[in-house]
Amino acid sequence: MRDLLNKMQVMENEMELAHQQSDYWMEEEHFDEEKSMRFEQEADVIYEELYRIFDKAAEKIVSITSGQINKAMAMTMIRCRRSEVERIFA
């Protein structure tokens, strides 16, 4: 579980960087729509993989708790209370 949480953090950082690069290339002084779109596409690919990892982590929480925490609650926990989830699995 810790590996999934670490991977999520890395991927979130990569996605944020791709969005920043996309924004950078849309600014008037360095405008390059092609580069901006390339970074947006990269962010979209990262997001899709990140969602799969979120799903895996949520399934793992459901499994660990023998269903006492359902998948929707597990996803909410990961999104809204990540530091607490990380502390539990540290």
Coordinates of N, CA, C and O in Angstrom, one line a residue:
M1 N 0.8 -1.2 0.0 CA 0.0 0.0 0.0 C 0.9 1.3 0.0 O 0.6 2.2 -0.7
R2 N 1.9 1.2 0.8 CA 2.8 2.4 0.8 C 3.4 2.7 -0.6 O 3.5 3.9 -0.9
D3 N 3.7 1.6 -1.3 CA 4.2 1.9 -2.7 C 3.2 2.6 -3.6 O 3.6 3.5 -4.3
L4 N 1.9 2.2 -3.4 CA 0.9 2.8 -4.2 C 0.8 4.3 -3.8 O 0.6 5.2 -4.7
L5 N 0.8 4.6 -2.6 CA 0.7 6.0 -2.1 C 1.9 6.8 -2.6 O 1.7 7.9 -3.0
N6 N 3.1 6.2 -2.5 CA 4.3 6.9 -3.0 C 4.2 7.2 -4.5 O 4.5 8.3 -5.0
K7 N 3.7 6.2 -5.2 CA 3.6 6.3 -6.7 C 2.5 7.4 -7.0 O 2.7 8.2 -8.0
M8 N 1.4 7.5 -6.2 CA 0.4 8.5 -6.5 C 1.1 9.9 -6.3 O 0.8 10.8 -7.1
Q9 N 1.9 10.1 -5.3 CA 2.5 11.4 -5.0 C 3.4 11.8 -6.2 O 3.4 12.9 -6.7
V10 N 4.2 10.8 -6.6 CA 5.1 11.1 -7.7 C 4.3 11.5 -9.0 O 4.7 12.5 -9.7
M11 N 3.3 10.7 -9.3 CA 2.5 11.0 -10.5 C 1.7 12.3 -10.4 O 1.6 13.0 -11.4
E12 N 1.3 12.6 -9.2 CA 0.6 13.9 -9.0 C 1.6 15.1 -9.3 O 1.2 16.1 -9.9
N13 N 2.8 14.9 -8.8 CA 3.8 15.9 -9.1 C 4.1 16.0 -10.6 O 4.3 17.1 -11.1
E14 N 4.2 14.9 -11.3 CA 4.5 14.9 -12.7 C 3.4 15.5 -13.5 O 3.6 16.3 -14.4
M15 N 2.1 15.2 -13.1 CA 1.0 15.8 -13.7 C 0.9 17.3 -13.5 O 0.7 18.1 -14.5
E16 N 1.2 17.8 -12.3 CA 1.3 19.2 -12.1 C 2.3 19.9 -12.9 O 2.1 21.0 -13.5
L17 N 3.5 19.3 -13.0 CA 4.6 19.8 -13.9 C 4.1 19.9 -15.3 O 4.4 20.9 -16.0
A18 N 3.5 18.9 -15.8 CA 3.0 18.9 -17.2 C 2.0 20.0 -17.4 O 2.0 20.8 -18.4
H19 N 1.1 20.2 -16.4 CA 0.1 21.3 -16.5 C 0.8 22.7 -16.5 O 0.5 23.6 -17.3
Q20 N 1.8 22.8 -15.7 CA 2.6 24.1 -15.6 C 3.3 24.4 -17.0 O 3.3 25.5 -17.4
Q21 N 3.9 23.3 -17.5 CA 4.5 23.5 -18.8 C 3.5 23.9 -19.9 O 3.8 24.7 -20.8
S22 N 2.3 23.3 -19.9 CA 1.3 23.6 -20.8 C 0.9 25.1 -20.7 O 0.8 25.8 -21.7
D23 N 0.7 25.5 -19.5 CA 0.4 26.9 -19.2 C 1.5 27.8 -19.7 O 1.2 28.9 -20.3
Y24 N 2.7 27.4 -19.4 CA 3.9 28.2 -19.8 C 3.9 28.5 -21.3 O 4.1 29.6 -21.8
W25 N 3.6 27.5 -22.1 CA 3.7 27.6 -23.6 C 2.5 28.3 -24.1 O 2.4 28.7 -25.3
M26 N 1.5 28.6 -23.3 CA 0.3 29.3 -23.7 C 0.4 30.8 -23.4 O -0.3 31.6 -23.9
E27 N 1.4 31.2 -22.6 CA 1.7 32.6 -22.3 C 2.1 33.3 -23.5 O 2.8 32.8 -24.4
E28 N 1.7 34.5 -23.6 CA 1.9 35.3 -24.8 C 3.4 35.4 -25.2 O 3.8 35.3 -26.4
E29 N 4.3 35.6 -24.2 CA 5.7 35.8 -24.6 C 6.4 34.5 -25.1 O 7.5 34.6 -25.7
H30 N 5.8 33.3 -24.8 CA 6.5 32.1 -25.4 C 5.4 31.2 -26.1 O 5.6 30.0 -26.2
F31 N 4.4 31.8 -26.6 CA 3.3 31.1 -27.2 C 3.7 30.0 -28.2 O 4.4 30.3 -29.2
D32 N 3.3 28.8 -27.9 CA 3.5 27.6 -28.8 C 2.4 26.6 -28.5 O 2.5 25.8 -27.6
E33 N 1.4 26.7 -29.3 CA 0.2 25.9 -29.0 C 0.5 24.4 -29.1 O 0.0 23.6 -28.4
E34 N 1.4 24.0 -30.1 CA 1.7 22.6 -30.2 C 2.4 22.0 -29.0 O 2.0 21.0 -28.5
K35 N 3.3 22.8 -28.4 CA 4.0 22.3 -27.2 C 3.0 22.3 -26.1 O 3.1 21.3 -25.3
S36 N 2.2 23.3 -26.0 CA 1.2 23.3 -24.9 C 0.3 22.0 -25.0 O 0.0 21.4 -24.0
M37 N -0.2 21.7 -26.2 CA -1.1 20.6 -26.3 C -0.3 19.3 -26.0 O -0.9 18.4 -25.5
R38 N 0.9 19.2 -26.4 CA 1.7 18.0 -26.1 C 1.8 17.8 -24.6 O 1.6 16.7 -24.1
F39 N 2.0 18.8 -23.8 CA 2.1 18.7 -22.3 C 0.7 18.4 -21.8 O 0.6 17.7 -20.8
E40 N -0.4 18.9 -22.3 CA -1.7 18.6 -21.9 C -2.0 17.1 -22.1 O -2.6 16.5 -21.3
Q41 N -1.6 16.6 -23.3 CA -1.8 15.2 -23.6 C -1.0 14.3 -22.6 O -1.5 13.3 -22.1
E42 N 0.2 14.8 -22.3 CA 1.0 14.0 -21.3 C 0.3 14.0 -19.9 O 0.3 13.0 -19.3
A43 N -0.2 15.2 -19.5 CA -0.9 15.2 -18.2 C -2.2 14.3 -18.3 O -2.5 13.7 -17.3
D44 N -2.9 14.2 -19.4 CA -4.0 13.4 -19.5 C -3.6 11.9 -19.3 O -4.3 11.1 -18.7
V45 N -2.5 11.5 -19.9 CA -2.0 10.1 -19.8 C -1.7 9.8 -18.4 O -2.0 8.7 -17.8
I46 N -1.0 10.7 -17.7 CA -0.6 10.6 -16.3 C -1.9 10.4 -15.5 O -2.0 9.6 -14.6
Y47 N -2.9 11.3 -15.8 CA -4.1 11.3 -15.0 C -4.8 9.9 -15.1 O -5.3 9.3 -14.1
E48 N -4.9 9.3 -16.3 CA -5.5 8.0 -16.5 C -4.8 6.9 -15.6 O -5.4 6.1 -15.0
E49 N -3.5 6.9 -15.6 CA -2.7 6.0 -14.9 C -2.9 6.3 -13.4 O -3.0 5.3 -12.6
L50 N -2.9 7.5 -13.0 CA -3.1 7.9 -11.6 C -4.5 7.4 -11.1 O -4.6 6.9 -10.0
Y51 N -5.5 7.5 -11.9 CA -6.8 7.0 -11.6 C -6.8 5.5 -11.3 O -7.4 5.0 -10.4
R52 N -6.1 4.8 -12.2 CA -6.0 3.3 -12.0 C -5.3 3.0 -10.6 O -5.7 2.1 -9.9
I53 N -4.3 3.8 -10.3 CA -3.6 3.5 -9.0 C -4.5 3.9 -7.8 O -4.5 3.2 -6.8
F54 N -5.3 5.0 -7.9 CA -6.2 5.3 -6.9 C -7.2 4.2 -6.7 O -7.5 3.8 -5.6
D55 N -7.7 3.6 -7.8 CA -8.6 2.5 -7.8 C -8.0 1.3 -7.1 O -8.6 0.7 -6.2
K56 N -6.8 1.0 -7.4 CA -6.1 -0.1 -6.8 C -5.9 0.1 -5.3 O -6.2 -0.8 -4.4
A57 N -5.6 1.3 -4.9 CA -5.4 1.6 -3.5 C -6.7 1.5 -2.7 O -6.8 1.0 -1.6
A58 N -7.8 2.0 -3.4 CA -9.1 1.9 -2.7 C -9.5 0.5 -2.6 O -10.0 0.1 -1.5
E59 N -9.3 -0.3 -3.6 CA -9.6 -1.8 -3.5 C -8.8 -2.4 -2.4 O -9.3 -3.3 -1.6
K60 N -7.6 -2.0 -2.2 CA -6.7 -2.6 -1.2 C -7.3 -2.2 0.2 O -7.3 -3.1 1.1
I61 N -7.7 -1.0 0.4 CA -8.3 -0.6 1.7 C -9.6 -1.4 1.9 O -9.8 -1.9 3.1
V62 N -10.4 -1.6 0.9 CA -11.6 -2.4 1.1 C -11.2 -3.8 1.5 O -11.8 -4.4 2.5
S63 N -10.2 -4.4 0.9 CA -9.8 -5.7 1.2 C -9.2 -5.8 2.6 O -9.6 -6.7 3.4
I64 N -8.4 -4.9 3.0 CA -7.7 -4.9 4.3 C -8.8 -4.8 5.4 O -8.6 -5.4 6.4
T65 N -9.8 -4.0 5.1 CA -10.9 -3.8 6.2 C -12.0 -4.8 6.0 O -13.0 -4.7 6.7
S66 N -11.8 -5.8 5.2 CA -12.8 -6.8 5.0 C -14.2 -6.2 4.6 O -15.2 -6.7 5.1
G67 N -14.2 -5.2 3.9 CA -15.4 -4.5 3.4 C -16.0 -3.6 4.4 O -17.1 -3.0 4.1
Q68 N -15.4 -3.4 5.5 CA -16.0 -2.4 6.5 C -16.0 -1.0 5.9 O -16.8 -0.1 6.3
I69 N -15.0 -0.7 5.1 CA -14.9 0.5 4.4 C -15.2 0.2 2.9 O -14.5 -0.6 2.3
N70 N -16.2 0.8 2.4 CA -16.5 0.5 0.9 C -15.6 1.3 0.0 O -14.8 2.2 0.5
K71 N -15.7 1.0 -1.3 CA -14.7 1.6 -2.2 C -14.9 3.2 -2.3 O -13.9 3.9 -2.4
A72 N -16.2 3.6 -2.3 CA -16.4 5.1 -2.4 C -15.8 5.8 -1.2 O -15.1 6.8 -1.3
M73 N -15.9 5.2 0.0 CA -15.3 5.8 1.2 C -13.8 5.8 1.1 O -13.1 6.7 1.5
A74 N -13.3 4.6 0.6 CA -11.8 4.5 0.5 C -11.3 5.6 -0.5 O -10.2 6.2 -0.2
M75 N -12.0 5.8 -1.6 CA -11.5 6.8 -2.5 C -11.5 8.2 -1.9 O -10.6 9.0 -2.0
T76 N -12.6 8.5 -1.1 CA -12.7 9.7 -0.4 C -11.6 9.9 0.6 O -11.0 11.0 0.7
M77 N -11.3 8.8 1.3 CA -10.2 8.9 2.3 C -8.9 9.2 1.6 O -8.1 10.0 2.1
I78 N -8.6 8.6 0.5 CA -7.4 8.8 -0.2 C -7.3 10.2 -0.7 O -6.2 10.9 -0.6
R79 N -8.4 10.8 -1.2 CA -8.3 12.1 -1.7 C -8.3 13.2 -0.7 O -7.6 14.2 -0.8
C80 N -9.1 13.0 0.4 CA -9.3 14.1 1.3 C -8.5 14.0 2.6 O -8.3 15.0 3.3
R81 N -8.1 12.8 2.9 CA -7.3 12.6 4.2 C -6.1 11.7 3.9 O -5.7 10.8 4.6
R82 N -5.4 12.1 2.8 CA -4.2 11.4 2.4 C -3.2 11.2 3.5 O -2.6 10.2 3.7
S83 N -2.9 12.3 4.2 CA -1.8 12.3 5.2 C -2.2 11.2 6.3 O -1.3 10.5 6.8
E84 N -3.4 11.1 6.6 CA -3.8 10.1 7.6 C -3.7 8.7 7.1 O -3.3 7.8 7.8
V85 N -4.1 8.5 5.8 CA -4.0 7.2 5.2 C -2.5 6.8 5.1 O -2.1 5.7 5.4
E86 N -1.7 7.8 4.7 CA -0.2 7.5 4.7 C 0.4 7.1 6.0 O 1.2 6.2 6.2
R87 N -0.1 7.8 7.0 CA 0.4 7.6 8.4 C 0.0 6.2 8.8 O 0.7 5.4 9.4
I88 N -1.2 5.7 8.5 CA -1.7 4.4 8.9 C -0.9 3.3 8.2 O -0.5 2.3 8.9
F89 N -0.5 3.5 7.0 CA 0.2 2.5 6.2 C 1.7 2.7 6.2 O 2.5 2.0 5.6
A90 N 2.2 3.6 7.0 CA 3.7 3.9 7.1 C 4.4 2.8 7.8 O 4.0 2.0 8.5

